[in-house]
Structure formats: C-alpha cells, structure tokens
C-alpha cells in the first residue's frame, strides 16, 4: 500500500522510478575501477573517517551523480573497520527506493572510496526549515507548535509532508526486515531527491543483529532516542519506531526542535515521569494520532514499521 501511495502521486515520478532505480540496482555492490569515478571539489560532508565529495560514476557508459565517501589516508584500524562495516551492511540490505543505496566501491593506490546515491535536495531537516515562509500569499500549510506560541508556515503541502513520512516508514520497514537497527533515525538523517522522494541515510554504521547493546561511551542523540535505549542502552527495531514518531513530529512542526529548551538530562528525567511531546497546533489530526501512537505507545501496542506505512497510506488515501 505504501509503495502504491508513493507511485500514484504523479506520472513524472512514475517515469523516474521506472528508470533510475534500474540503473542503481544494476550497479549495487559493484566493484568500481578508478576510471569509473570522477570527483569534484565540492565537499558534501566530513567526519572522523574522512570526507564526502560530490562526483559521478560510470554506469553502462553513462555518468550518473554520486556522493563519494573517501576514507582518509592514514586512517586508524577502527575507522577502516567502520568503513568496511558500512559497505557490508549496505550490501546486505540491498536496493530499496527509500534508502540511500550503495552504487559501488573502489580501492585505488591504497585509498578506499564508496559511491552512494546523490539526493539533490539534501537532508530533510534543513529542507523543512528552508520551506518556512512568512508571507501568507505563499502559504500552503500552517503549523503552530505549542512552544513559544509562534506560527510556522511552509510551502510544502500536507500531501507532500505525508508522502515524505510514508517514504521514511517504507524505507525503515525494509531495514527492519533485514534485521538492521538504525539507532539514529531523525530528520537530519533523511535525504530528499530532486522529486522529493525521501531516502533513509546513515544506516551503514547501524547494527544488523536485531538487538544491540551499546557498551561504548559514544554520544546519544537524546531528542530522538527511545526511553529504553536512553536508560539501558539497548536498541531494537522498537527503538527505531520511537525515533520515527519523533521524526513525524519534526515533519508536522516543519523542522521544529523536539523538547525545545530542555537539556539532555532534563529530557531523560521528564520522559521517566511520563512527559511526552505536546501536540503541534493546526497539524493534520490523523498525522498527529500516528505520531503520538508510534512514538509513545510503541511497547504497549507492539507496533512495527509495516503498521506505520499502512496507517500513513490509509490516511492519505482517505
């Protein structure tokens, strides 16, 4: 149903989905040669592992856009292990239209490269915030978060917002079917294509055991992490479903900050007391119901991502 919802929006998207994914599927898991890769000077991101640059790769004689992740020279063993783990997990999950797909890998002169799908509109959080407007003339969606009493307006329609939410749920359903736990699902880790198809990103360093206990002291994203994961550092698909509920809240508030004004330790204490995010004013009622149920009754209702996609699709079709 979720896939039907996504494909039925307009004919242009149908053409896109019928053409591009076939090329992507054809190169998924491919070993690239150095001649297949072309890098630009545009830096898309960087981290402890190295950097990500805009580039292209050759597929059947045609160059297609790609984000090229480059493992820095002199990387330590831990970084090399993380890089290889990311490749392995992305190969394991395979192709899906609502995740950022692996296009191929290359080793050249001791340097490791990973080619990923490009998403022209960048991350969802920034895109939502850029869509905010002040003039009533361009208003198509209004949201009044409870905090501050302010009004947030967006050029995105409710249908577009709902489609994005459905795309994310569908992508996460695919990951969970592969026993992959994201652990950091949030609007900032979802990318949008030029046609506003949402793709779950940054799952390459997830865990594929179905349940994961974090023993390291790495920072935890308090605002989007499930209470059980915060208190016990145990992650399951249920933890990701909770995070998806927070992501829905980010969508309906047009990039609002969950638990705005609260410090991390305060959030943990309030959640233990039973506090939950307030209902954003003027959001679509059905969207809020889904957000609330998914995020805060996960363990009572035993929800899975397949339930999320079904609910969101039914909301759109109704």
Short mmCIF file of C-alpha atoms in Angstrom, two decimals:
data_model
loop_
_atom_site.label_atom_id
_atom_site.label_comp_id
_atom_site.label_asym_id
_atom_site.label_seq_id
_atom_site.Cartn_x
_atom_site.Cartn_y
_atom_site.Cartn_z
CA UNK A 1 0.00 0.00 0.00
CA UNK A 2 2.82 2.41 0.86
CA UNK A 3 4.50 1.79 -2.48
CA UNK A 4 1.17 2.30 -4.28
CA UNK A 5 0.73 5.59 -2.43
CA UNK A 6 4.19 6.76 -3.44
CA UNK A 7 3.81 5.80 -7.10
CA UNK A 8 0.32 7.21 -7.52
CA UNK A 9 1.18 10.85 -6.79
CA UNK A 10 2.12 11.88 -10.31
CA UNK A 11 3.17 10.47 -13.65
CA UNK A 12 6.57 12.18 -13.65
CA UNK A 13 7.56 10.26 -10.54
CA UNK A 14 6.44 7.05 -12.22
CA UNK A 15 8.89 7.68 -15.05
CA UNK A 16 11.65 8.47 -12.58
CA UNK A 17 11.06 5.36 -10.51
CA UNK A 18 10.96 3.16 -13.59
CA UNK A 19 14.24 4.50 -14.98
CA UNK A 20 16.70 5.47 -12.29
CA UNK A 21 16.26 2.57 -9.83
CA UNK A 22 17.01 0.08 -12.61
CA UNK A 23 20.38 1.75 -13.13
CA UNK A 24 21.02 1.83 -9.39
CA UNK A 25 20.04 -1.82 -8.97
CA UNK A 26 22.40 -2.76 -11.78
CA UNK A 27 25.43 -1.29 -10.01
CA UNK A 28 24.56 -2.12 -6.41
CA UNK A 29 27.52 -4.00 -4.84
CA UNK A 30 29.68 -3.28 -7.89
CA UNK A 31 33.44 -3.11 -7.67
CA UNK A 32 34.42 0.15 -9.39
CA UNK A 33 37.68 0.97 -11.12
CA UNK A 34 39.38 4.31 -10.63
CA UNK A 35 38.44 5.26 -14.20
CA UNK A 36 34.75 4.83 -13.28
CA UNK A 37 34.98 7.62 -10.69
CA UNK A 38 35.15 11.36 -11.20
CA UNK A 39 35.46 13.65 -8.16
CA UNK A 40 34.66 17.35 -7.88
CA UNK A 41 35.94 19.88 -5.37
CA UNK A 42 32.50 20.24 -3.74
CA UNK A 43 32.63 18.95 -0.18
CA UNK A 44 29.34 17.40 0.96
CA UNK A 45 30.45 16.41 4.45
CA UNK A 46 33.28 15.20 6.60
CA UNK A 47 33.87 13.24 9.78
CA UNK A 48 36.41 11.19 11.69
CA UNK A 49 36.60 8.69 8.79
CA UNK A 50 37.41 11.26 6.11
CA UNK A 51 35.17 13.23 3.75
CA UNK A 52 32.31 13.00 1.26
CA UNK A 53 32.62 14.76 -2.10
CA UNK A 54 30.24 15.27 -4.97
CA UNK A 55 31.17 13.24 -8.03
CA UNK A 56 29.98 10.87 -10.72
CA UNK A 57 30.45 7.21 -11.61
CA UNK A 58 30.14 5.49 -14.98
CA UNK A 59 27.23 3.07 -15.40
CA UNK A 60 26.84 1.39 -18.79
CA UNK A 61 28.78 4.19 -20.44
CA UNK A 62 26.75 6.94 -18.76
CA UNK A 63 27.90 9.12 -15.89
CA UNK A 64 25.44 9.42 -13.00
CA UNK A 65 25.72 11.73 -9.95
CA UNK A 66 27.12 10.22 -6.79
CA UNK A 67 28.25 11.14 -3.32
CA UNK A 68 31.76 9.70 -2.94
CA UNK A 69 32.82 8.81 0.59
CA UNK A 70 36.61 8.77 0.92
CA UNK A 71 38.42 7.06 3.77
CA UNK A 72 41.25 9.37 4.75
CA UNK A 73 44.81 8.20 4.27
CA UNK A 74 46.38 7.09 7.50
CA UNK A 75 43.01 6.14 8.98
CA UNK A 76 43.29 4.04 12.12
CA UNK A 77 42.10 0.44 12.33
CA UNK A 78 38.79 1.42 13.94
CA UNK A 79 37.96 3.81 11.09
CA UNK A 80 38.87 1.19 8.50
CA UNK A 81 36.70 -1.35 10.28
CA UNK A 82 33.77 1.10 10.39
CA UNK A 83 34.21 1.86 6.69
CA UNK A 84 34.16 -1.83 5.76
CA UNK A 85 31.20 -2.47 8.07
CA UNK A 86 29.26 0.29 6.32
CA UNK A 87 29.93 -1.35 2.95
CA UNK A 88 28.94 -4.78 4.28
CA UNK A 89 25.66 -3.58 5.78
CA UNK A 90 24.67 -1.60 2.69
CA UNK A 91 25.36 -4.67 0.56
CA UNK A 92 23.36 -6.78 2.98
CA UNK A 93 20.23 -4.61 2.84
CA UNK A 94 20.32 -4.38 -0.96
CA UNK A 95 18.44 -1.92 -3.13
CA UNK A 96 15.35 -0.03 -1.98
CA UNK A 97 13.89 3.24 -3.37
CA UNK A 98 13.55 4.77 0.12
CA UNK A 99 17.09 4.28 1.37
CA UNK A 100 20.36 5.79 0.19
CA UNK A 101 21.77 2.97 -1.93
CA UNK A 102 25.33 1.83 -2.42
CA UNK A 103 26.48 2.28 -6.02
CA UNK A 104 29.88 0.67 -5.71
CA UNK A 105 33.28 0.65 -4.02
CA UNK A 106 36.81 1.21 -5.21
CA UNK A 107 40.33 0.81 -3.83
CA UNK A 108 42.97 2.84 -5.65
CA UNK A 109 46.56 3.29 -4.52
CA UNK A 110 45.61 2.23 -1.02
CA UNK A 111 42.73 4.75 -0.83
CA UNK A 112 39.20 3.44 -0.28
CA UNK A 113 36.16 5.00 -1.96
CA UNK A 114 32.45 4.33 -1.52
CA UNK A 115 29.97 5.66 -4.10
CA UNK A 116 26.48 6.43 -2.78
CA UNK A 117 23.29 7.77 -4.34
CA UNK A 118 23.00 11.54 -4.58
CA UNK A 119 19.97 13.35 -3.19
CA UNK A 120 19.67 16.78 -4.75
CA UNK A 121 17.59 18.42 -2.00
CA UNK A 122 19.84 17.47 0.89
CA UNK A 123 18.72 16.49 4.36
CA UNK A 124 15.09 16.67 5.42
CA UNK A 125 15.60 18.87 8.47
CA UNK A 126 17.29 21.66 6.53
CA UNK A 127 14.77 21.31 3.70
CA UNK A 128 11.82 21.65 6.08
CA UNK A 129 13.31 24.74 7.68
CA UNK A 130 14.07 26.30 4.30
CA UNK A 131 10.44 25.73 3.33
CA UNK A 132 9.24 28.02 6.11
CA UNK A 133 7.65 31.23 4.86
CA UNK A 134 6.33 34.47 6.34
CA UNK A 135 4.05 35.75 3.58
CA UNK A 136 0.50 34.44 3.63
CA UNK A 137 0.44 34.54 -0.18
CA UNK A 138 2.76 31.53 -0.41
CA UNK A 139 1.20 29.60 2.45
CA UNK A 140 0.03 26.04 1.82
CA UNK A 141 0.50 24.54 5.27
CA UNK A 142 0.28 26.07 8.72
CA UNK A 143 1.58 24.67 11.98
CA UNK A 144 1.58 26.31 15.39
CA UNK A 145 3.85 24.45 17.80
CA UNK A 146 2.83 24.82 21.44
CA UNK A 147 6.24 26.09 22.46
CA UNK A 148 6.58 29.85 22.20
CA UNK A 149 3.12 30.27 20.71
CA UNK A 150 4.67 31.08 17.34
CA UNK A 151 3.38 30.14 13.92
CA UNK A 152 5.34 28.07 11.44
CA UNK A 153 4.29 28.11 7.79
CA UNK A 154 5.60 26.04 4.90
CA UNK A 155 5.44 25.99 1.12
CA UNK A 156 5.07 22.20 1.36
CA UNK A 157 1.53 20.83 1.18
CA UNK A 158 0.09 18.29 3.67
CA UNK A 159 0.16 15.71 0.86
CA UNK A 160 3.88 16.29 0.30
CA UNK A 161 4.59 16.06 4.02
CA UNK A 162 2.57 12.86 4.29
CA UNK A 163 4.35 11.37 1.31
CA UNK A 164 7.74 12.09 2.90
CA UNK A 165 6.62 10.41 6.13
CA UNK A 166 5.38 7.38 4.21
CA UNK A 167 8.65 7.13 2.28
CA UNK A 168 10.65 7.09 5.52
CA UNK A 169 8.39 4.46 7.08
CA UNK A 170 8.71 2.29 3.97
CA UNK A 171 12.50 2.59 3.96
CA UNK A 172 12.69 1.75 7.65
CA UNK A 173 10.37 -1.22 7.17
CA UNK A 174 12.87 -2.55 4.62
CA UNK A 175 15.79 -2.07 7.02
CA UNK A 176 13.95 -3.76 9.88
CA UNK A 177 13.09 -6.69 7.60
CA UNK A 178 16.86 -7.13 7.20
CA UNK A 179 17.34 -7.04 10.99
CA UNK A 180 19.13 -3.69 10.75
CA UNK A 181 18.77 -1.23 13.63
CA UNK A 182 19.40 2.39 12.63
CA UNK A 183 19.87 3.86 16.15
CA UNK A 184 19.90 7.47 14.90
CA UNK A 185 16.75 7.98 12.84
CA UNK A 186 15.93 11.69 12.66
CA UNK A 187 15.05 14.29 10.03
CA UNK A 188 18.71 15.22 9.70
CA UNK A 189 19.45 11.64 8.60
CA UNK A 190 16.86 11.52 5.83
CA UNK A 191 17.75 12.82 2.36
CA UNK A 192 15.40 14.13 -0.33
CA UNK A 193 15.82 13.68 -4.07
CA UNK A 194 15.00 16.39 -6.60
CA UNK A 195 11.50 14.89 -6.90
CA UNK A 196 11.12 14.90 -3.07
CA UNK A 197 11.43 11.15 -2.64
CA UNK A 198 12.71 10.56 0.91
CA UNK A 199 15.62 8.21 1.48
CA UNK A 200 16.84 6.99 4.87
CA UNK A 201 20.56 7.70 5.22
CA UNK A 202 23.40 6.99 7.61
CA UNK A 203 22.32 3.44 8.42
CA UNK A 204 25.66 1.99 7.30
CA UNK A 205 27.02 2.07 10.85
CA UNK A 206 23.85 0.51 12.22
CA UNK A 207 23.75 -2.93 13.74
CA UNK A 208 22.35 -5.97 11.99
CA UNK A 209 21.64 -8.31 14.88
CA UNK A 210 18.03 -7.30 15.56
CA UNK A 211 19.04 -6.18 19.06
CA UNK A 212 22.09 -4.20 20.08
CA UNK A 213 23.52 -3.20 23.46
CA UNK A 214 25.77 -0.17 23.33
CA UNK A 215 28.81 -0.61 25.56
CA UNK A 216 30.85 2.34 24.33
CA UNK A 217 30.54 5.89 25.65
CA UNK A 218 29.57 7.42 22.32
CA UNK A 219 27.20 10.39 22.47
CA UNK A 220 23.49 9.55 22.33
CA UNK A 221 21.02 11.76 20.41
CA UNK A 222 18.71 12.35 23.40
CA UNK A 223 15.95 14.18 21.50
CA UNK A 224 15.18 11.29 19.15
CA UNK A 225 16.14 8.21 21.18
CA UNK A 226 13.69 5.84 22.87
CA UNK A 227 13.47 5.88 26.65
CA UNK A 228 14.62 2.26 26.95
CA UNK A 229 17.68 2.99 24.83
CA UNK A 230 18.46 6.07 26.93
CA UNK A 231 18.20 4.22 30.22
CA UNK A 232 19.55 0.77 29.32
CA UNK A 233 21.44 1.49 26.09
CA UNK A 234 19.61 -1.39 24.43
CA UNK A 235 18.44 -0.81 20.86
CA UNK A 236 15.86 -2.78 18.89
CA UNK A 237 13.54 -2.08 15.97
CA UNK A 238 11.16 -0.72 18.62
CA UNK A 239 13.73 1.96 19.41
CA UNK A 240 13.71 2.98 15.76
CA UNK A 241 9.90 3.09 15.75
CA UNK A 242 10.01 5.52 18.70
CA UNK A 243 12.51 7.67 16.78
CA UNK A 244 10.20 7.59 13.77
CA UNK A 245 7.47 9.09 15.93
CA UNK A 246 9.80 11.95 16.85
CA UNK A 247 10.62 12.36 13.16
CA UNK A 248 6.90 12.71 12.39
CA UNK A 249 6.77 15.46 14.99
CA UNK A 250 9.68 17.18 13.23
CA UNK A 251 7.76 16.97 9.96
CA UNK A 252 4.48 18.41 11.23
CA UNK A 253 6.32 21.23 13.03
CA UNK A 254 8.24 22.00 9.81
CA UNK A 255 11.62 21.25 11.35
CA UNK A 256 10.86 22.02 14.97
CA UNK A 257 13.25 21.00 17.76
CA UNK A 258 11.87 18.19 19.95
CA UNK A 259 11.80 19.10 23.66
CA UNK A 260 12.82 22.64 22.75
CA UNK A 261 14.50 24.44 25.65
CA UNK A 262 15.25 21.25 27.61
CA UNK A 263 18.75 20.00 28.27
CA UNK A 264 19.56 16.35 27.61
CA UNK A 265 19.45 15.23 31.23
CA UNK A 266 16.20 17.10 31.74
CA UNK A 267 14.66 15.23 28.80
CA UNK A 268 15.55 11.87 30.34
CA UNK A 269 14.06 12.83 33.68
CA UNK A 270 10.85 14.16 32.16
CA UNK A 271 10.39 11.07 29.98
CA UNK A 272 10.73 8.87 33.06
CA UNK A 273 7.98 10.95 34.66
CA UNK A 274 5.73 10.29 31.66
CA UNK A 275 6.15 13.58 29.82
CA UNK A 276 5.54 13.46 26.07
CA UNK A 277 5.89 15.98 23.26
CA UNK A 278 2.90 18.33 23.01
CA UNK A 279 0.53 18.12 20.08
CA UNK A 280 1.57 20.70 17.47
CA UNK A 281 -1.26 23.16 16.82
CA UNK A 282 -3.05 23.10 13.47
CA UNK A 283 -1.37 19.93 12.26
CA UNK A 284 -3.40 17.29 10.48
CA UNK A 285 -5.27 15.31 13.15
CA UNK A 286 -4.57 11.89 11.67
CA UNK A 287 -0.87 12.69 11.31
CA UNK A 288 -0.70 13.62 14.98
CA UNK A 289 -2.54 10.47 16.05
CA UNK A 290 0.01 8.39 14.15
CA UNK A 291 2.89 10.39 15.60
CA UNK A 292 1.63 10.04 19.15
CA UNK A 293 0.79 6.35 18.93
CA UNK A 294 4.01 5.39 17.18
CA UNK A 295 6.31 7.38 19.43
CA UNK A 296 4.79 6.80 22.83
CA UNK A 297 2.76 3.61 22.80
CA UNK A 298 5.30 1.51 20.93
CA UNK A 299 5.80 -1.01 23.69
CA UNK A 300 2.10 -1.21 24.57
CA UNK A 301 0.77 -1.60 21.04
CA UNK A 302 3.75 -3.61 19.74
CA UNK A 303 3.87 -1.54 16.55
CA UNK A 304 6.17 -2.34 13.64
CA UNK A 305 7.15 -0.18 10.68
CA UNK A 306 4.76 -2.09 8.46
CA UNK A 307 1.94 -0.76 10.68
CA UNK A 308 3.31 2.77 10.26
CA UNK A 309 3.29 2.53 6.47
CA UNK A 310 -0.23 1.10 6.47
CA UNK A 311 -1.57 3.86 8.73
CA UNK A 312 0.10 6.68 6.81
CA UNK A 313 -1.03 5.31 3.45
CA UNK A 314 -4.60 4.91 4.70
CA UNK A 315 -4.51 8.50 5.98
CA UNK A 316 -3.51 9.76 2.55
CA UNK A 317 -6.00 7.64 0.62
CA UNK A 318 -8.86 8.70 2.89
#
